[in-house]
Coordinates of C-alpha atoms in Angstrom, one line a residue:
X1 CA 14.0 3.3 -1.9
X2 CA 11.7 0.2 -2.2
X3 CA 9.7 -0.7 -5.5
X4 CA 6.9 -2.8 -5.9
X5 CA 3.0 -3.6 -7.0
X6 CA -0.2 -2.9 -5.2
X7 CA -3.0 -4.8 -6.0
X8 CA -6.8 -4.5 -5.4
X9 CA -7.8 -7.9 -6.7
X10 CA -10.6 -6.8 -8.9
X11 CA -12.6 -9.6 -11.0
X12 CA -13.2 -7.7 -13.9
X13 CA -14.6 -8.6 -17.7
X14 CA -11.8 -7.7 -20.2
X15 CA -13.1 -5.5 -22.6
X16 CA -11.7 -6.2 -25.7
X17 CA -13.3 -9.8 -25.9
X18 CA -15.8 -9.9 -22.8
X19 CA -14.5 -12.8 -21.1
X20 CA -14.3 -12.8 -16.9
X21 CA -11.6 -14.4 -14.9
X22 CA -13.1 -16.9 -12.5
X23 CA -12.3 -15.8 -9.0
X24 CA -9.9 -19.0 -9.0
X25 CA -8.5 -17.8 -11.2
X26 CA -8.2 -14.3 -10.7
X27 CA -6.6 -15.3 -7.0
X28 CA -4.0 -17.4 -8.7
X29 CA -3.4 -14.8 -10.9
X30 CA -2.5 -12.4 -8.0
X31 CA 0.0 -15.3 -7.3
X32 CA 2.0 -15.5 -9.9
X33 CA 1.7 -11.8 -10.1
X34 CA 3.5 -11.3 -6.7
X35 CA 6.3 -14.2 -8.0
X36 CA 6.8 -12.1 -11.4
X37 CA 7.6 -9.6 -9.1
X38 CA 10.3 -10.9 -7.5
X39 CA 11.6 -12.3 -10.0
X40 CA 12.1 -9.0 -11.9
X41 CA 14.1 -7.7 -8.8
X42 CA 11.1 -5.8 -7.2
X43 CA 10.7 -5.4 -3.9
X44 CA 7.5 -5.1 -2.2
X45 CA 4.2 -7.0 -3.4
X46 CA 0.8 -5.3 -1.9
X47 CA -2.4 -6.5 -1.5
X48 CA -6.0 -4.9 -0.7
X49 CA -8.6 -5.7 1.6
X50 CA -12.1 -5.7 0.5
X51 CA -15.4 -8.4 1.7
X52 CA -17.6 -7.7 -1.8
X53 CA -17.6 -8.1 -5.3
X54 CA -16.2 -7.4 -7.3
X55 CA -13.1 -7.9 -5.4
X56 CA -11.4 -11.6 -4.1
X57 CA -8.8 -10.2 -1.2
X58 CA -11.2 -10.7 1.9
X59 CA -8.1 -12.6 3.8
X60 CA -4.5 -11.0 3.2
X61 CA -3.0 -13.4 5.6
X62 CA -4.2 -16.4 3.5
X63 CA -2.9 -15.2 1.0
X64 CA 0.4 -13.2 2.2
X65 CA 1.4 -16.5 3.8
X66 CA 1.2 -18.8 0.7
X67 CA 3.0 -16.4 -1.2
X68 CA 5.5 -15.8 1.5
X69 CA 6.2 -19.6 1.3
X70 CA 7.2 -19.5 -2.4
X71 CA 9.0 -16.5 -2.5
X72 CA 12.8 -15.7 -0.9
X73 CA 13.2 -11.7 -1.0
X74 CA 10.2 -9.6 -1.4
X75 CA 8.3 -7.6 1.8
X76 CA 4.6 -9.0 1.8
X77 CA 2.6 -6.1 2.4
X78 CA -0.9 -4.8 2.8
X79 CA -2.1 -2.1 0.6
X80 CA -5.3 -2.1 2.9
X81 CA -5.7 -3.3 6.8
X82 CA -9.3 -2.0 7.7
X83 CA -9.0 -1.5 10.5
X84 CA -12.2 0.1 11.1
X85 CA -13.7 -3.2 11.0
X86 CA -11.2 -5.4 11.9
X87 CA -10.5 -6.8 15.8
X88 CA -7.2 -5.2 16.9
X89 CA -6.7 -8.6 18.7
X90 CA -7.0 -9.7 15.5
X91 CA -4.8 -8.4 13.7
X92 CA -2.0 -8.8 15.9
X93 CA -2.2 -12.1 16.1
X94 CA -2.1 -13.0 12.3
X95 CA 0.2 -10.5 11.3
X96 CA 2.6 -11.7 14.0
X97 CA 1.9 -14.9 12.9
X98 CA 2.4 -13.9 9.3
X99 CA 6.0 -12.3 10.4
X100 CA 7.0 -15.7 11.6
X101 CA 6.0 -17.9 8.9
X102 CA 7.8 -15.0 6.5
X103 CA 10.9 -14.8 8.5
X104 CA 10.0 -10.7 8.9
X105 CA 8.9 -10.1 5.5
X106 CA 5.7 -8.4 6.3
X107 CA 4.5 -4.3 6.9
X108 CA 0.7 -3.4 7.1
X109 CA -0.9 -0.2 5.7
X110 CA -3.9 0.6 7.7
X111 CA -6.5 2.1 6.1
X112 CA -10.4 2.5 6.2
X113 CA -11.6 1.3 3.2
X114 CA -13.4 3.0 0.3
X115 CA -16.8 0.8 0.5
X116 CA -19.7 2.6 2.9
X117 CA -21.5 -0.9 3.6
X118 CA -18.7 -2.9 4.9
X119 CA -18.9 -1.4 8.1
X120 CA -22.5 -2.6 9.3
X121 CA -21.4 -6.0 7.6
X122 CA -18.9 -6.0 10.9
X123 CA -21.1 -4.4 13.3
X124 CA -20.1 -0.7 12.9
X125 CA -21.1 2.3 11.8
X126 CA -19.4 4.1 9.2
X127 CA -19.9 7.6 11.2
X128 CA -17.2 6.4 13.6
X129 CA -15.2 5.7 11.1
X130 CA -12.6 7.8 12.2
X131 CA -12.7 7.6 15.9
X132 CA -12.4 3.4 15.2
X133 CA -9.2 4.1 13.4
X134 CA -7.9 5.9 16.3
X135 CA -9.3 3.7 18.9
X136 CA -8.3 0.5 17.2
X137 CA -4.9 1.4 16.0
X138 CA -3.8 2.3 20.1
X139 CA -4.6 -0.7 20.6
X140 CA -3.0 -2.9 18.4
X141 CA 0.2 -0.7 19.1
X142 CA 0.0 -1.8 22.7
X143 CA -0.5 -5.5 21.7
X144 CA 2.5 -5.1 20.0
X145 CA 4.5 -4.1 22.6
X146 CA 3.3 -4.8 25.9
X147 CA 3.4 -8.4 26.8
X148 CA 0.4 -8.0 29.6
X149 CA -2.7 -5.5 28.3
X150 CA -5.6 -4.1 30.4
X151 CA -7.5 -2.0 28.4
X152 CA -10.8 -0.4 28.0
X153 CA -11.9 1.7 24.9
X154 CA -15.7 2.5 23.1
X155 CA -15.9 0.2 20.4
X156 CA -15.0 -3.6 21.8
X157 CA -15.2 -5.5 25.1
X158 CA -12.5 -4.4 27.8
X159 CA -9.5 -6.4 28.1
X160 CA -8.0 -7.8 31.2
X161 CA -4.1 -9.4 31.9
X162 CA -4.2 -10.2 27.8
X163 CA -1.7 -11.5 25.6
X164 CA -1.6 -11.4 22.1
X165 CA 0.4 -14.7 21.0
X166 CA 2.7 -15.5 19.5
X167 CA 4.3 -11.7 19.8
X168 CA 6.2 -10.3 17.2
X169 CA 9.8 -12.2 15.5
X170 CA 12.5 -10.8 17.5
X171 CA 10.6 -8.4 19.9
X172 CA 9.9 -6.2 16.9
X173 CA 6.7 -5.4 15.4
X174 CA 5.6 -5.1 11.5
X175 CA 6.5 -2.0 10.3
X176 CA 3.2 0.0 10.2
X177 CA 2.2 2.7 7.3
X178 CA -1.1 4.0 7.4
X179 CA -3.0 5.3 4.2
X180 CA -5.5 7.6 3.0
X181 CA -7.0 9.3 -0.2
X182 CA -7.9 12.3 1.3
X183 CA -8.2 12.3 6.1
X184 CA -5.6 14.6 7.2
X185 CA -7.1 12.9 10.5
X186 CA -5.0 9.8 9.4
X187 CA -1.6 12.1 8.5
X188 CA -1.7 13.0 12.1
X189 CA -2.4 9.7 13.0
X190 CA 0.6 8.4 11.2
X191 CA 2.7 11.6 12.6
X192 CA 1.8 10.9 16.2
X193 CA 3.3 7.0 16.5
X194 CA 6.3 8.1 14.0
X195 CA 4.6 5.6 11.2
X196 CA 4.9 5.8 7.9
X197 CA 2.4 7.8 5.7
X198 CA 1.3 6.7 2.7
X199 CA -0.5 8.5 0.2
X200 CA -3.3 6.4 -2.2
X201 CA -1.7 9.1 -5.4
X202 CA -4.3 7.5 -7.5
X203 CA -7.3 9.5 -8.2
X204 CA -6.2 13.4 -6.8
X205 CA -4.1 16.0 -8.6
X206 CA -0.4 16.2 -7.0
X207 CA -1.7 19.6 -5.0
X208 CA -4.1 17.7 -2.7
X209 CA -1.0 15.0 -2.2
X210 CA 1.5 17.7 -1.5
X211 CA -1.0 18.9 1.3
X212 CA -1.3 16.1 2.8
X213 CA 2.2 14.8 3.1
X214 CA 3.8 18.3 4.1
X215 CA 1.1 18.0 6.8
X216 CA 2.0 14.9 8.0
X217 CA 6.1 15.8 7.7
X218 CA 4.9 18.6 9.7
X219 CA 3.6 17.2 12.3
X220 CA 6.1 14.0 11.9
X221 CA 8.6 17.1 13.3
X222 CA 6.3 17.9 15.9
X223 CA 6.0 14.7 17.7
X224 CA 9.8 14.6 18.0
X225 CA 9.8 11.7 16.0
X226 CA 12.9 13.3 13.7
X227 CA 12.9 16.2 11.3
X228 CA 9.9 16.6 8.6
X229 CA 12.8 15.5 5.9
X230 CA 12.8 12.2 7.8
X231 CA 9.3 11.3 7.9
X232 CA 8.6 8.0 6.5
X233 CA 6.5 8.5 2.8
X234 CA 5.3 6.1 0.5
X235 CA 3.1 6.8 -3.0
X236 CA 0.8 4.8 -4.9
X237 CA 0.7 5.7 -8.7
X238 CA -0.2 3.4 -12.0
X239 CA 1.0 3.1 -14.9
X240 CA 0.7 0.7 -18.5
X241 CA 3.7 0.5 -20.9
X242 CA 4.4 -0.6 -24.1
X243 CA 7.9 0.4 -26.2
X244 CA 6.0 2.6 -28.5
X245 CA 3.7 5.5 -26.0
X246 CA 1.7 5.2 -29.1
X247 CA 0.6 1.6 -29.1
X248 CA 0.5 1.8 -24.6
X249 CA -2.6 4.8 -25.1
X250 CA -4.4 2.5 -28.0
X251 CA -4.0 -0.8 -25.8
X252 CA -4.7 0.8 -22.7
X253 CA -7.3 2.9 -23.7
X254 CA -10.6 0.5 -23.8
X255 CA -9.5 -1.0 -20.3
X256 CA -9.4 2.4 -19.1
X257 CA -12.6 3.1 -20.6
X258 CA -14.3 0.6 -18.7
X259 CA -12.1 0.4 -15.1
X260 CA -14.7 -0.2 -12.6
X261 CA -12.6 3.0 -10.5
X262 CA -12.4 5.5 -13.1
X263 CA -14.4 4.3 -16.2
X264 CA -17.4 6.7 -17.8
X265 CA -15.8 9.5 -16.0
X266 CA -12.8 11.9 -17.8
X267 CA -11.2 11.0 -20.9
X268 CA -7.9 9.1 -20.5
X269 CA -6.1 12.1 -21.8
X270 CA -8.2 14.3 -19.0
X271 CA -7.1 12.0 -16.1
X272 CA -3.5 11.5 -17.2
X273 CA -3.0 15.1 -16.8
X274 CA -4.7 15.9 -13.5
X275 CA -4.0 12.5 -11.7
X276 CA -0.3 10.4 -11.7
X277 CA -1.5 8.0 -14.3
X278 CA 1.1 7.6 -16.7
X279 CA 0.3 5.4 -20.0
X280 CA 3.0 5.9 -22.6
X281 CA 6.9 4.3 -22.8
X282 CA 9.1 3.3 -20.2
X283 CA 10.9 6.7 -20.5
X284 CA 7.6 8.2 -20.2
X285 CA 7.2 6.8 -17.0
X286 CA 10.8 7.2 -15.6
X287 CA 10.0 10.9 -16.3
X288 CA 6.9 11.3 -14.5
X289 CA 7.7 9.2 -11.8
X290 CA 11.2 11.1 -10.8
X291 CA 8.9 14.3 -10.9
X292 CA 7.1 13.2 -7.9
X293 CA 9.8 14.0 -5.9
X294 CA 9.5 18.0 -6.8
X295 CA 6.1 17.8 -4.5
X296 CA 6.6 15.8 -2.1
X297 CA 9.9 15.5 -1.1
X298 CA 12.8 12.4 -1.1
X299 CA 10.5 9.4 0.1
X300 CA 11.4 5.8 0.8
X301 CA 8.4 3.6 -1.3
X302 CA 6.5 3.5 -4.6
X303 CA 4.0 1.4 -5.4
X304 CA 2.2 0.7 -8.8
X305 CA -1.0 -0.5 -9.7
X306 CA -0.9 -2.5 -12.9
X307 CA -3.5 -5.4 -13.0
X308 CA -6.6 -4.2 -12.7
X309 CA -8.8 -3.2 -15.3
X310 CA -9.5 -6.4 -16.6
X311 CA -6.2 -6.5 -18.0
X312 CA -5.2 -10.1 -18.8
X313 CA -2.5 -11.6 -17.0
X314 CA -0.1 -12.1 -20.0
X315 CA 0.0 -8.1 -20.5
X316 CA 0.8 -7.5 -16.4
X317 CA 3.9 -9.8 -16.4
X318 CA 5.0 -8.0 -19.2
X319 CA 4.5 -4.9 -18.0
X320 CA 6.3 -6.1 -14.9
X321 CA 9.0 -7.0 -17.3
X322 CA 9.2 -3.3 -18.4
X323 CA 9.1 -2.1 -15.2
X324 CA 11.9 -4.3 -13.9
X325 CA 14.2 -4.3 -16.7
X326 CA 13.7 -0.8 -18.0
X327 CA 12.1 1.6 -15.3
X328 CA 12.8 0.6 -11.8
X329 CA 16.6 0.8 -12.6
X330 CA 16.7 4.0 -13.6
X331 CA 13.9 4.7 -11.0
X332 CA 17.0 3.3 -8.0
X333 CA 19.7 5.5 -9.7
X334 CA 18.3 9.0 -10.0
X335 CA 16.2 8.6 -7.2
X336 CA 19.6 8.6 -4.7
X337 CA 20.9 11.7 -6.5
X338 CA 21.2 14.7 -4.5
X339 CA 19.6 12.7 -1.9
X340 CA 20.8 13.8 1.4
X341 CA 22.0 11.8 3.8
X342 CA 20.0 12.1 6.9
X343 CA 17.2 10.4 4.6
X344 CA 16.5 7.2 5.9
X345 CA 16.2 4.2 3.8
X346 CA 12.8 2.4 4.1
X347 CA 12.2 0.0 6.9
X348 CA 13.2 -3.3 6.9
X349 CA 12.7 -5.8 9.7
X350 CA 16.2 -5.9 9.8
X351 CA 16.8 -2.1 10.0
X352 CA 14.2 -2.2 12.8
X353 CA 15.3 -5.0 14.9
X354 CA 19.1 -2.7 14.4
X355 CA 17.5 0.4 15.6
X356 CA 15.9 -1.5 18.8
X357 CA 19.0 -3.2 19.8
X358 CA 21.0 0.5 19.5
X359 CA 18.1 2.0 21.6
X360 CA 18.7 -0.4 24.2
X361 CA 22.5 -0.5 24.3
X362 CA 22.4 3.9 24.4

């Protein structure tokens, strides 16, 4: 399994003293943020999309690329490619780009975003929200992997002998999850190309989760793409630690309190036990994080959301400190026990460059 942090690259005013990062400074934060993660033997580092306050990720590939450039081992990722609003030409061209310069560290989730107005900000409507993801995403998949394109769709200008340069390191695309809160529209999606699914885990109970992965396992089956065991599933989650669960509630509590995403809405208490928050010790969150499994199934990523909130960035690294030395550990251990072997392991860029060249040579 692969380990790591999502981020979402909120500004926001810590509420125990009232001060604001500047965006400067919240952007190198995110920096040192994906370093820390590395360096405490993580694996993946995520980033959001998002074009308004209070929010500073509008251009992943900047910012993927400088971090790529000061880090050795960890898969740059996107926790959100809109690509709604995004040109599929786009797209493929910086994210192949972005595979180059990382030497193949690099996946995209695909997602539609969670703000209304962005859409008209790019020219679109948010009613075709769905149809865009589908239109789009066929699109960029034959970028990929056709060198010469002619194609004509509803939403952009029809393309003719087109080639999306460079093309992806060693004939082989980014890896390619697509997320969702709550479109089963996007599950299929997923299902359909043999994608990975990913499932946001943040804000729902585990029921509405369980639904929507066995339906994209499901239909994962159905395409031929392997059995529903073998679909590829990731989960968001979050989670703040300190030694003592005690001390992690009263700490946590006034960020919570005030979290632009879940603030003046259910207690903490209320949300921890209907949602996968978990704020309590590092055992605490070994626990509740190994129950996952019991709804949806042996799954090859987790992500974590820790630096949001307003929470300063002294108290992230150390909760990546926690979560490397403590949790994750465990987390790799138990996680392969009793798991069966026709499970594949997440992809890698090498694992998928492997699987072309045996595809070739059958």
């Amino acid at each position: 399994m692969q380990f790591g942090i999502f981020t979402v690259g909120d500004v926001t005013p810590d509420p125990t003293n009232g001060t604001t990062p500047s965006e400067h400074d919240r952007i190198k934060a995110m920096v040192r943020i994906a370093q820390k993660v590395e360096e405490v033997g993580l694996d993946v580092f995520a980033m959001g999309e998002h074009h308004n306050p209070p929010f500073v990720p509008s251009s992943p590939t900047t910012m993927l690329g400088y971090i790529a450039a000061r880090t050795e081992k960890i898969l740059l990722s996107t926790a959100t490619t809109l690509i709604t609003t995004n040109d599929p030409v786009k797209i493929a061209e910086d994210y192949a780009m972005l595979q180059h310069l990382a030497d193949g560290r690099v996946d995209l989730m695909m997602g539609r975003g969670n703000t209304g107005p962005v859409y008209p900000w790019f020219g679109q409507d948010i009613r075709n929200g769905i149809a865009l993801a589908i239109e789009n995403y066929s699109l960029l998949h034959k970028l990929w992997r056709e060198d010469v394109v002619d194609w004509k769709g509803r939403f952009r200008t029809p393309l003719q002998s087109f080639t999306a340069t460079p093309r992806p390191l060693d004939g082989v695309p980014p890896f390619v999850w697509h997320g969702s809160i709550r479109s089963p529209e996007i599950a299929e999606q997923a299902a359909f190309y043999g994608d990975g699914f990913f499932a946001n885990h943040i804000f729902w109970p585990k029921e509405h989760t369980q639904k929507m992965i066995a339906l994209y396992r499901e239909r994962y089956a159905h395409y031929g793409h392997g059995t529903a065991e073998q679909a590829i599933v990731g989960l968001g989650g979050q989670v703040f630690m300190r030694k003592n669960s005690q001390d992690a509630v009263r700490e946590f509590r006034p960020y919570f309190n005030e979290a632009p995403v879940y603030g003046h809405g259910p207690s903490m208490e209320d949300f921890t036990r209907e949602t996968p928050l978990t704020v309590g010790s590092p055992q605490q969150v070994i626990d509740r994080t190994l129950g996952f499994r019991d709804y949806v199934g042996d799954y090859q990523r987790q992500l974590f959301l820790m630096d949001h909130a307003g929470l300063p960035l002294k108290t992230v690294l150390e909760q990546l400190d926690l979560l490397g030395e403590e949790v994750v550990p465990v987390l790799r251990k138990e996680f392969e026990v009793n798991r069966p072997a026709d499970v594949p392991d997440a992809p890698t860029h090498e694992s998928l460059v492997a699987a072309a060249a045996a595809k070739v040579s059958a």
